Coordinates of C-alpha atoms in Angstrom, one line a residue:
X280 CA 0.0 0.1 0.0
X281 CA 1.3 3.2 -0.9
X282 CA 1.4 6.6 1.3
X283 CA 2.3 10.1 0.4
X284 CA 4.7 12.5 2.5
X285 CA 1.4 14.1 3.8
X286 CA 0.3 10.8 5.7
X287 CA 4.0 10.2 6.7
X288 CA 4.3 13.4 7.9
X289 CA 1.1 13.8 10.1
X290 CA 1.4 10.0 11.3
X291 CA 4.8 10.7 12.3
X292 CA 3.8 13.9 14.3
X293 CA 1.2 11.6 16.4
X294 CA 3.4 9.0 16.8
X295 CA 5.8 11.7 19.0
X296 CA 2.8 12.8 20.9
X297 CA 2.0 16.3 19.2
X298 CA -1.4 17.1 19.7
X299 CA -2.1 20.4 18.4
X300 CA -1.6 22.4 15.2
X301 CA -2.5 25.6 14.5
X302 CA -1.7 27.1 11.2
X303 CA -3.1 28.9 8.1
X304 CA -3.0 26.6 4.8
X305 CA -2.2 27.3 1.1
X306 CA -0.2 25.8 -1.3
X307 CA 1.7 23.3 -0.5
X308 CA 0.4 22.5 2.8
X309 CA -3.6 22.4 2.1
X310 CA -3.6 18.3 2.2
X311 CA -1.0 17.9 4.9
X312 CA -3.6 19.8 7.1
X313 CA -6.4 17.1 6.1
X314 CA -3.9 14.5 6.9
X315 CA -3.0 15.7 9.9
X316 CA -7.0 15.8 11.1
X317 CA -7.3 12.5 9.6
X318 CA -4.6 11.1 12.1
X319 CA -6.3 12.7 15.0
X320 CA -4.5 15.9 15.4
X321 CA -6.6 19.1 16.5
X322 CA -5.8 21.6 14.0
X323 CA -7.0 25.1 14.6
X324 CA -6.8 27.6 11.9
X325 CA -5.8 31.1 12.7
X326 CA -6.1 34.2 11.0
X327 CA -2.6 35.4 10.9
X328 CA 0.5 33.3 10.9
X329 CA 2.3 35.1 13.8
X330 CA -0.8 34.4 16.1
X331 CA -0.6 30.7 15.1
X332 CA 3.3 30.5 16.2
X333 CA 2.4 32.2 19.4
X334 CA -0.6 30.0 20.1
X335 CA 1.3 26.8 19.1
X336 CA 4.3 27.8 21.6
X337 CA 1.7 28.8 24.4
X338 CA 0.0 25.1 24.2
X339 CA 4.1 24.0 24.5
X340 CA 4.4 25.8 27.7
X341 CA 1.2 24.7 29.0
X342 CA 1.6 21.0 28.2
X343 CA 5.2 20.3 27.9
X344 CA 4.9 18.9 24.4
X345 CA 5.7 21.2 21.5
X346 CA 2.5 22.6 19.5
X347 CA 2.9 23.0 15.6
X348 CA 2.7 25.8 13.7
X349 CA 1.5 25.0 9.9
X350 CA 2.6 27.8 7.6
X351 CA 2.9 28.2 3.6
X352 CA 5.8 29.0 1.5
X353 CA 7.9 32.4 1.7
X354 CA 5.6 35.2 2.7
X355 CA 4.2 32.6 5.4
X356 CA 7.4 31.5 6.7
X357 CA 8.6 34.7 7.1
X358 CA 5.7 36.0 9.2
X359 CA 6.3 33.2 11.7
X360 CA 9.9 34.1 12.3
X361 CA 9.0 37.0 15.2
X362 CA 6.9 33.9 16.8
X363 CA 10.0 31.7 16.6
X364 CA 12.2 34.0 17.9
X365 CA 9.7 34.5 21.1
X366 CA 9.7 30.8 21.5
X367 CA 13.5 30.7 21.5
X368 CA 14.0 33.5 23.9
X369 CA 11.2 32.5 25.8
X370 CA 12.4 28.9 26.0
X371 CA 9.4 27.3 25.0
X372 CA 9.0 24.0 22.8
X373 CA 7.8 24.8 19.4
X374 CA 7.9 23.0 15.8
X375 CA 7.0 25.0 12.9
X376 CA 6.5 23.4 9.6
X377 CA 6.6 25.3 6.6
X378 CA 5.4 24.1 2.8
X379 CA 8.0 25.5 0.3
X380 CA 8.4 25.2 -3.4
X381 CA 9.0 22.1 -5.3
X382 CA 12.5 21.3 -5.6
X383 CA 12.6 21.0 -9.1
X384 CA 11.3 24.9 -9.3
X385 CA 14.1 26.0 -7.1
X386 CA 16.7 28.5 -8.7
X387 CA 14.3 29.3 -11.4
X388 CA 11.6 31.6 -9.8
X389 CA 9.6 29.0 -8.0
X390 CA 6.1 30.2 -6.4
X391 CA 6.9 31.8 -3.0
X392 CA 10.6 30.5 -3.6
X393 CA 12.7 31.6 -0.1
X394 CA 15.8 30.1 1.2
X395 CA 13.7 29.1 4.4
X396 CA 15.6 26.6 6.1
X397 CA 18.5 29.3 6.2
X398 CA 16.4 32.2 7.1
X399 CA 15.0 29.8 10.3
X400 CA 18.4 28.7 11.8
X401 CA 19.0 32.1 13.7
X402 CA 15.4 31.6 15.5
X403 CA 15.7 28.2 16.2
X404 CA 17.8 25.0 18.0
X405 CA 17.2 22.8 14.9
X406 CA 16.2 23.7 10.9
X407 CA 16.2 20.9 8.4
X408 CA 14.6 19.7 5.1
X409 CA 14.0 15.8 5.1
X410 CA 15.6 14.7 2.0
X411 CA 13.0 12.0 1.4
X412 CA 9.6 10.7 2.6
X413 CA 11.2 7.7 4.1
X414 CA 13.5 10.2 6.7
X415 CA 10.6 12.3 7.6
X416 CA 9.9 10.3 10.9
X417 CA 13.3 10.6 11.8
X418 CA 13.7 14.3 11.3
X419 CA 10.1 14.8 12.9
X420 CA 11.3 12.9 15.9
X421 CA 14.9 14.8 16.2
X422 CA 13.2 18.2 15.9
X423 CA 10.5 17.1 18.7
X424 CA 13.1 16.0 21.0
X425 CA 15.4 19.1 20.5
X426 CA 12.5 21.6 21.2
X427 CA 11.7 19.9 24.6
X428 CA 15.6 18.4 25.7
X429 CA 17.8 21.2 27.7
X430 CA 16.7 24.5 27.3
X431 CA 13.4 24.1 25.4
X432 CA 13.1 26.4 22.3
X433 CA 11.9 26.2 18.4
X434 CA 12.6 23.8 15.7
X435 CA 11.6 24.0 11.8
X436 CA 11.0 21.6 9.3
X437 CA 11.1 22.2 5.7
X438 CA 8.8 20.3 3.1
X439 CA 8.9 21.5 -0.5
X440 CA 5.5 20.6 -2.1
X441 CA 7.0 17.6 -4.3
X442 CA 8.0 16.0 -1.4
X443 CA 4.6 16.2 0.2
X444 CA 3.1 14.5 -2.7
X445 CA 5.6 11.9 -3.0
X446 CA 4.3 8.4 -2.5
X447 CA 6.4 5.1 -1.0
X448 CA 5.2 1.8 0.2
X449 CA 4.0 1.9 3.5
X450 CA 6.5 -1.1 4.6
X451 CA 9.4 1.2 3.1
X452 CA 8.9 4.0 5.7
X453 CA 11.2 2.5 8.6
X454 CA 10.1 2.5 12.2
X455 CA 10.9 5.6 14.3
X456 CA 11.0 5.3 18.2
X457 CA 9.1 8.2 19.9
X458 CA 11.3 10.5 22.0
X459 CA 11.5 9.6 25.7
X460 CA 10.7 12.4 28.5
X461 CA 13.8 14.6 28.8
X462 CA 16.1 13.1 31.1
X463 CA 16.3 15.4 34.6
X464 CA 20.2 16.2 35.6
X465 CA 20.6 16.0 39.5
X466 CA 22.9 18.6 41.2
X467 CA 26.3 17.9 42.4
X468 CA 25.5 17.1 46.5
X469 CA 28.5 19.3 47.1
X470 CA 27.2 22.4 45.7
X471 CA 23.7 21.5 47.6
X472 CA 25.4 21.7 50.8
X473 CA 27.2 25.0 49.8
X474 CA 24.0 26.8 48.8
X475 CA 22.5 25.6 52.3
X476 CA 25.1 26.8 54.1
X477 CA 25.4 30.4 52.3
X478 CA 21.6 30.6 52.9
X479 CA 21.8 29.7 56.6
X480 CA 24.7 32.3 57.0
X481 CA 22.5 35.3 55.1
X482 CA 21.4 38.0 57.0
X483 CA 19.1 39.1 54.2
X484 CA 18.1 36.1 52.1
X485 CA 15.9 36.5 48.9
X486 CA 14.5 33.5 46.6
X487 CA 13.8 34.5 43.0
X488 CA 11.2 32.0 41.5
X489 CA 11.3 32.5 37.4
X490 CA 9.1 30.9 34.5
X491 CA 11.6 28.0 34.4
X492 CA 10.2 27.2 37.7
X493 CA 7.0 26.9 36.6
X494 CA 8.2 25.2 33.1
X495 CA 9.8 22.5 35.5
X496 CA 6.5 21.6 37.2
X497 CA 8.4 22.3 40.5
X498 CA 5.5 23.7 42.2
X499 CA 5.4 21.1 45.1
X500 CA 9.1 21.1 45.6
X501 CA 9.2 25.2 45.5
X502 CA 6.3 25.6 47.8
X503 CA 7.9 23.2 50.5
X504 CA 11.1 25.3 50.5
X505 CA 9.3 28.4 50.9
X506 CA 6.8 27.3 53.5
X507 CA 9.3 25.1 55.2
X508 CA 11.9 28.0 55.3
X509 CA 10.0 31.0 55.5
X510 CA 12.1 32.7 53.1
X511 CA 11.2 35.8 51.2
X512 CA 10.6 35.4 47.8
X513 CA 9.7 37.5 44.3
X514 CA 8.2 36.0 41.5
X515 CA 9.0 37.0 37.7
X516 CA 6.4 37.6 35.6
X517 CA 5.3 34.2 34.5
X518 CA 7.2 32.7 38.0
X519 CA 3.7 34.1 39.5
X520 CA 1.9 31.3 40.9
X521 CA 4.6 28.7 41.6
X522 CA 4.2 29.7 45.2
X523 CA 0.6 31.8 45.2
X524 CA 0.9 35.3 45.1
X525 CA -1.1 35.8 48.1
X526 CA 1.3 33.6 50.7
X527 CA 2.9 35.7 53.2
X528 CA 6.6 34.7 52.2
X529 CA 5.8 36.9 49.0
X530 CA 7.3 40.4 48.6
X531 CA 6.7 41.5 45.1
X532 CA 5.3 44.4 46.5
X533 CA 8.5 45.4 47.8
X534 CA 10.6 44.5 45.2
X535 CA 12.8 47.3 44.5
X536 CA 14.0 47.1 48.4
X537 CA 14.4 43.2 48.0
X538 CA 16.4 43.1 45.3
X539 CA 18.9 46.2 46.7
X540 CA 19.1 44.8 50.0
X541 CA 19.5 41.0 49.7
X542 CA 22.8 39.8 50.6
X543 CA 22.3 36.1 49.3
X544 CA 19.9 35.6 46.5
X545 CA 18.5 32.0 45.4
X546 CA 17.8 31.9 41.6
X547 CA 15.4 29.0 40.7
X548 CA 14.8 29.1 36.9
X549 CA 15.0 32.7 36.1
X550 CA 17.9 34.5 34.4
X551 CA 20.1 37.8 35.1
X552 CA 18.5 39.5 32.2
X553 CA 16.7 43.1 31.7
X554 CA 13.5 42.1 33.7
X555 CA 15.9 41.3 36.7
X556 CA 18.1 44.2 35.8
X557 CA 21.2 42.1 35.0
X558 CA 22.0 41.4 38.4
X559 CA 24.0 44.7 38.8
X560 CA 24.2 47.9 40.9
X561 CA 22.0 50.1 41.5
X562 CA 19.3 47.7 41.5
X563 CA 21.6 45.1 43.7
X564 CA 24.0 45.4 46.2
X565 CA 27.5 45.2 44.7
X566 CA 28.4 42.3 47.2
X567 CA 25.0 40.0 46.8
X568 CA 25.9 36.6 46.6
X569 CA 24.1 34.6 43.8
X570 CA 23.2 31.0 44.2
X571 CA 22.1 30.0 40.5
X572 CA 20.3 27.1 39.4
X573 CA 19.7 26.2 35.5
X574 CA 19.3 23.4 33.5
X575 CA 21.5 25.2 30.6
X576 CA 25.1 25.2 31.7
X577 CA 25.6 28.2 28.8
X578 CA 23.5 30.4 31.5
X579 CA 25.6 30.1 34.2
X580 CA 27.5 33.0 35.4
X581 CA 25.9 35.4 32.9
X582 CA 25.7 39.0 33.3
X583 CA 27.5 38.5 36.9
X584 CA 29.9 36.1 38.3
X585 CA 27.6 33.5 40.7
X586 CA 28.8 32.3 43.9
X587 CA 27.2 28.9 43.6
X588 CA 26.2 27.9 39.9
X589 CA 24.7 24.4 39.8
X590 CA 23.4 23.1 36.6
X591 CA 20.4 20.7 37.8
X592 CA 16.7 20.2 36.9
X593 CA 15.1 22.4 39.7
X594 CA 12.9 19.4 41.5
X595 CA 16.1 17.2 42.5
X596 CA 17.9 20.4 43.4
X597 CA 14.9 21.7 45.4
X598 CA 14.3 18.6 46.8
X599 CA 17.6 18.0 48.1
X600 CA 18.2 21.6 49.2
X601 CA 14.7 21.3 51.4
X602 CA 16.0 18.2 53.0
X603 CA 19.5 19.8 53.9
X604 CA 17.8 22.6 55.3
X605 CA 15.2 20.8 57.3
X606 CA 18.3 18.5 59.1
X607 CA 19.7 21.9 60.2
X608 CA 16.3 22.8 61.1
X609 CA 16.6 26.2 59.5
X610 CA 13.9 28.7 59.3
X611 CA 14.4 32.4 58.9
X612 CA 11.4 33.8 61.3
X613 CA 9.3 36.9 60.8
X614 CA 11.0 38.6 64.1
X615 CA 14.3 39.2 61.7
X616 CA 15.2 42.5 60.8
X617 CA 15.1 41.9 57.3
X618 CA 11.6 40.3 57.3
X619 CA 10.3 43.4 59.1
X620 CA 11.7 45.8 56.8
X621 CA 10.4 43.7 53.7
X622 CA 6.8 43.7 55.6
X623 CA 7.1 47.5 56.7
X624 CA 7.9 48.3 52.7
X625 CA 5.1 46.1 51.0
X626 CA 2.6 47.5 53.8
X627 CA 3.7 51.1 52.7
X628 CA 3.2 50.3 48.9
X629 CA -0.1 48.4 49.8
X630 CA -1.5 51.6 51.1
X631 CA -0.5 53.8 48.3
X632 CA -1.9 50.9 45.8
X633 CA -5.1 50.4 47.7
X634 CA -6.0 54.7 47.7
X635 CA -5.4 54.4 43.6
X636 CA -7.5 51.1 43.6
X637 CA -10.4 52.6 45.6
X638 CA -10.3 55.6 43.5
X639 CA -13.4 54.8 41.2
X640 CA -14.1 58.3 39.7
X641 CA -14.6 58.6 35.9
X642 CA -12.5 58.4 33.9
X643 CA -11.1 55.2 35.8
X644 CA -7.6 54.8 36.6
X645 CA -5.6 51.2 35.9
X646 CA -5.8 50.1 39.9
X647 CA -9.3 50.7 40.1
X648 CA -9.6 48.3 37.0
X649 CA -7.6 45.5 38.0
X650 CA -8.3 46.0 41.7
X651 CA -12.3 45.1 41.0
X652 CA -11.8 42.7 38.0
X653 CA -9.7 40.8 40.8
X654 CA -12.5 40.2 42.9
X655 CA -14.7 39.2 40.1
X656 CA -12.8 36.5 38.3
X657 CA -12.0 33.1 39.3
X658 CA -8.8 32.6 41.6
X659 CA -8.0 29.7 39.6
X660 CA -8.3 31.3 35.9
X661 CA -5.6 31.3 33.3
X662 CA -4.2 35.0 32.9
X663 CA -3.2 36.3 29.7
X664 CA -1.5 39.5 29.5
X665 CA -0.1 41.9 27.3
X666 CA 0.5 45.9 26.7
X667 CA 2.8 48.6 28.6
X668 CA 0.9 49.9 31.8
X669 CA -1.6 47.3 31.5
X670 CA 0.5 44.6 31.4
X671 CA 3.2 46.0 34.2
X672 CA 0.5 47.2 36.7
X673 CA -1.9 44.1 36.3
X674 CA 0.9 42.1 37.1
X675 CA 0.7 43.3 40.6
X676 CA -3.3 43.4 41.1
X677 CA -4.0 40.5 39.6
X678 CA -2.9 37.2 41.4
X679 CA -2.0 33.9 40.5
X680 CA -2.3 31.1 42.9
X681 CA -1.5 28.4 40.4
X682 CA 2.0 27.8 38.3
X683 CA 1.5 28.5 34.4
X684 CA -1.5 30.6 35.0
X685 CA 0.2 33.5 33.7
X686 CA 0.9 34.1 29.8
X687 CA 2.5 37.6 29.2
X688 CA 4.7 39.4 26.8
X689 CA 7.8 37.4 28.3
X690 CA 11.4 37.6 27.9
X691 CA 11.5 38.9 24.4
X692 CA 8.6 41.8 25.1
X693 CA 6.6 40.6 22.1
X694 CA 3.3 42.4 21.5
X695 CA 0.8 40.7 20.3
X696 CA 0.7 37.3 21.6
X697 CA -2.3 38.1 23.7
X698 CA -4.9 36.5 21.5
X699 CA -2.6 33.7 20.2
X700 CA -1.9 32.7 23.7
X701 CA -5.3 33.0 25.2
X702 CA -6.9 30.8 22.1
X703 CA -4.0 28.1 23.0
X704 CA -4.8 28.6 27.1
X705 CA -8.6 27.9 26.2
X706 CA -8.4 25.0 24.3
X707 CA -6.1 23.5 26.9
X708 CA -8.9 24.3 29.7
X709 CA -11.2 22.5 27.3
X710 CA -9.3 19.4 26.9
X711 CA -7.4 19.3 30.3
X712 CA -9.6 21.2 32.7
X713 CA -13.1 21.7 31.6
X714 CA -14.8 24.9 33.3
X715 CA -11.5 26.6 33.8
X716 CA -11.6 30.5 32.6
X717 CA -9.2 32.5 30.4
X718 CA -9.3 36.2 31.0
X719 CA -7.1 37.9 28.1
X720 CA -6.0 41.2 29.5
X721 CA -5.0 43.7 26.4
X722 CA -3.9 46.9 26.1
X723 CA -5.6 48.9 23.3
X724 CA -2.4 49.1 21.4
X725 CA -1.4 45.4 22.1
X726 CA -4.7 44.4 21.0
X727 CA -4.4 45.9 17.7
X728 CA -1.7 43.3 16.8
X729 CA -4.0 40.6 16.8
X730 CA -7.2 41.6 17.0
X731 CA -8.9 39.5 14.4
X732 CA -8.3 36.5 16.1
X733 CA -11.8 36.9 17.9
X734 CA -13.3 35.6 14.6
X735 CA -10.9 32.4 15.6
X736 CA -12.3 32.3 19.1
X737 CA -15.8 32.6 17.6
X738 CA -15.1 30.0 15.3
X739 CA -13.9 27.3 17.7
X740 CA -16.8 28.5 20.5
X741 CA -13.7 29.5 22.9
X742 CA -15.3 31.4 25.8
X743 CA -12.0 33.7 26.4
X744 CA -13.0 36.9 28.4
X745 CA -11.2 39.8 26.5
X746 CA -10.8 42.8 28.5
X747 CA -9.1 45.7 26.8
X748 CA -8.1 48.7 28.8
X749 CA -8.5 51.3 26.4
X750 CA -6.4 54.8 26.9
X751 CA -6.1 55.7 23.4
X752 CA -2.5 55.4 22.9
X753 CA 0.8 53.6 23.3
X754 CA 2.0 54.0 27.2
X755 CA -0.7 57.0 27.3
X756 CA -3.3 58.7 25.0
X757 CA -5.1 62.2 24.8
X758 CA -8.4 63.5 26.2
X759 CA -10.9 64.1 23.2
X760 CA -10.4 67.9 23.3
X761 CA -6.9 67.9 23.1
X762 CA -7.2 64.7 20.8
X763 CA -9.4 66.8 18.2
X764 CA -7.5 70.0 18.9
X765 CA -4.3 68.4 17.7
X766 CA -5.8 66.8 14.8
X767 CA -7.3 70.1 13.3
X768 CA -3.7 71.7 13.3
X769 CA -2.6 70.7 10.0
X770 CA -1.4 67.9 7.9
X771 CA -2.5 64.8 10.0
X772 CA 0.8 62.8 9.4
X773 CA 2.6 66.1 11.4
X774 CA 0.3 66.9 14.1
X775 CA -0.8 63.3 15.1
X776 CA 1.6 62.5 17.9
X777 CA 3.4 58.8 17.2
X778 CA 1.6 57.5 20.4
X779 CA -1.7 58.6 19.9
X780 CA -4.1 56.0 19.0
X781 CA -8.0 57.0 18.2
X782 CA -9.9 58.2 21.2
X783 CA -12.1 55.4 22.7
X784 CA -12.3 53.2 19.6
X785 CA -15.3 51.0 20.4
X786 CA -13.4 47.3 20.3
X787 CA -16.5 46.0 21.8
X788 CA -18.5 46.2 18.4
X789 CA -16.4 43.5 16.7
X790 CA -18.7 41.2 18.0
X791 CA -21.4 42.6 16.2
X792 CA -19.7 40.7 13.1
X793 CA -20.9 37.7 14.7
X794 CA -24.3 38.6 15.6
X795 CA -23.0 39.2 19.4
X796 CA -22.8 42.1 21.6
X797 CA -19.8 43.2 23.4
X798 CA -19.5 45.8 26.6
X799 CA -18.6 49.1 26.6
X800 CA -17.7 50.3 29.9
X801 CA -16.7 53.6 31.9
X802 CA -17.5 52.7 35.6
X803 CA -17.2 50.1 38.3
X804 CA -20.6 49.4 38.2
X805 CA -20.5 48.3 34.3
X806 CA -17.2 46.5 34.8
X807 CA -19.2 43.9 37.3
X808 CA -22.4 43.6 35.0
X809 CA -20.1 42.9 32.0
X810 CA -17.7 40.7 33.9
X811 CA -20.6 38.5 35.3
X812 CA -22.1 38.0 32.0
X813 CA -19.0 37.2 30.2
X814 CA -17.9 34.9 32.9
X815 CA -21.3 32.7 32.2
X816 CA -20.5 32.5 28.6
X817 CA -19.4 28.5 27.7
X818 CA -19.5 28.5 23.9
X819 CA -18.5 32.3 22.8
X820 CA -15.7 34.9 23.6
X821 CA -16.4 38.2 25.3
X822 CA -14.9 41.9 24.6
X823 CA -14.9 44.4 27.6
X824 CA -13.8 47.4 26.2
X825 CA -12.8 49.6 29.5
X826 CA -12.1 53.3 28.6
X827 CA -10.0 54.7 31.2
X828 CA -8.3 57.9 31.7
X829 CA -5.8 58.8 28.8
X830 CA -3.4 60.2 31.4
X831 CA -3.5 57.4 33.7
X832 CA 0.0 56.0 34.8
X833 CA 1.6 53.4 37.5
X834 CA 2.2 54.8 40.7
X835 CA 5.7 56.5 41.5
X836 CA 8.7 54.3 40.9
X837 CA 12.1 54.1 42.5
X838 CA 13.7 53.7 39.2
X839 CA 12.3 53.6 35.9
X840 CA 10.7 50.4 34.6
X841 CA 13.6 49.3 32.3
X842 CA 16.4 50.9 34.4
X843 CA 19.9 50.1 32.8
X844 CA 22.1 48.6 35.6
X845 CA 25.9 49.2 35.3
X846 CA 29.0 48.1 37.1

């Protein structure tokens, strides 16, 4: 019996445990999408290749198995390079499959001819074109394995049209093993003892819980460590929920003080990149000692020299560290001066935030919106967020109590990820945790990148609650009078500020395209009605468009958000 390349590829993906495919079809991958569905893969047709790539990598983060992004040749592949780079920098497993021009058309101006393998290499761990139908399963296994092993990332496989349609007898396709689960690297026991000793001697210890801890499924171990030792901890944006944000050991509201004054920092699955200000003064003490734990040896000592650098999977390291500290009967008591300083700073900042949160004057501010939204949404919801102030302020007020329940712009700071991430999260919830809600909180600028994916949500009946915090601009907008005055002053390309968007755009009316209604909100009472109604939906998305003050801002900061730290 003969099979073609489409069938062999689809079967190889299924045998490697791939479950979800996101993409946009066209020449030469239309039949491939059909073959994928015939093999039982779940195919989701998107409206933009970048969004498809964002969705595929988010499902990889949530499940631990890479999602597939399926794209056409030439422009289709080029449109996903931003998504591939985001997955690679974010360390999320992803497999991009691109159709390409037939090999006999290469070099003579074939349709959408493009050096796709070469163009993909800078943005992924593995890029290849299987040379024959018989070798497709081998390359699929390798791509899936490399996307997951070590530090996760992106892989790309290229399929010319003639390879997809080429036929081979079924018995000529070699059997291919499925990739085993990635091995867990264990730490050197000497390093664990050194780390425990350094922590017990610290006067101002701090634990930083990163996205890597969430991906490692280390919640049980990290929580045990924090609760057993009573050490203060800070989560990175997507490290939120590994230990619940509302646990008493969380000092996120005293972040600046915690980073500046800590003398020993235990870094769990986080990188000293721009998100953590590179680990350098003035954001850190010049004599701070770093205990760094990372699965990737190349990350060790990056930016600053760590006092103890441990290459290990987080789970065995934390288990051994907790056991060692328990034998020492170590517990960092709240009576310690470091805890008193941290809790005093948390309380001071809480009062400032509470005052802004309880100010419900119209037009609303960010803090009032997020404070009341937090009170209304389920505590176990997956929160997707992107934007500038929307994402940063929302991070402090929208709490997570479970790991991998916050998805945002991430390490690469990529805008436009929100709808794709939300689609992946909604499918994940539908299949694994029925009834769990997905709340997609968008700045109005960020929503504009991928807003048309609302049609994808409607088509697949995904009950995503999209909350657009609308200030009419990038970072900040302008009130209606100022906006109108500026635009009447001359050529619009000369007088319209680069950061301006249209005043109070009615994004909720996009739902009218599908015979549905959205919600336009100006007040907290209207917000409560809109959220409660939206949460009742089980087979459709909702848009809640909240008009806030164009000049709303975050509370005063000791440092600018992206402070460059220098030695």
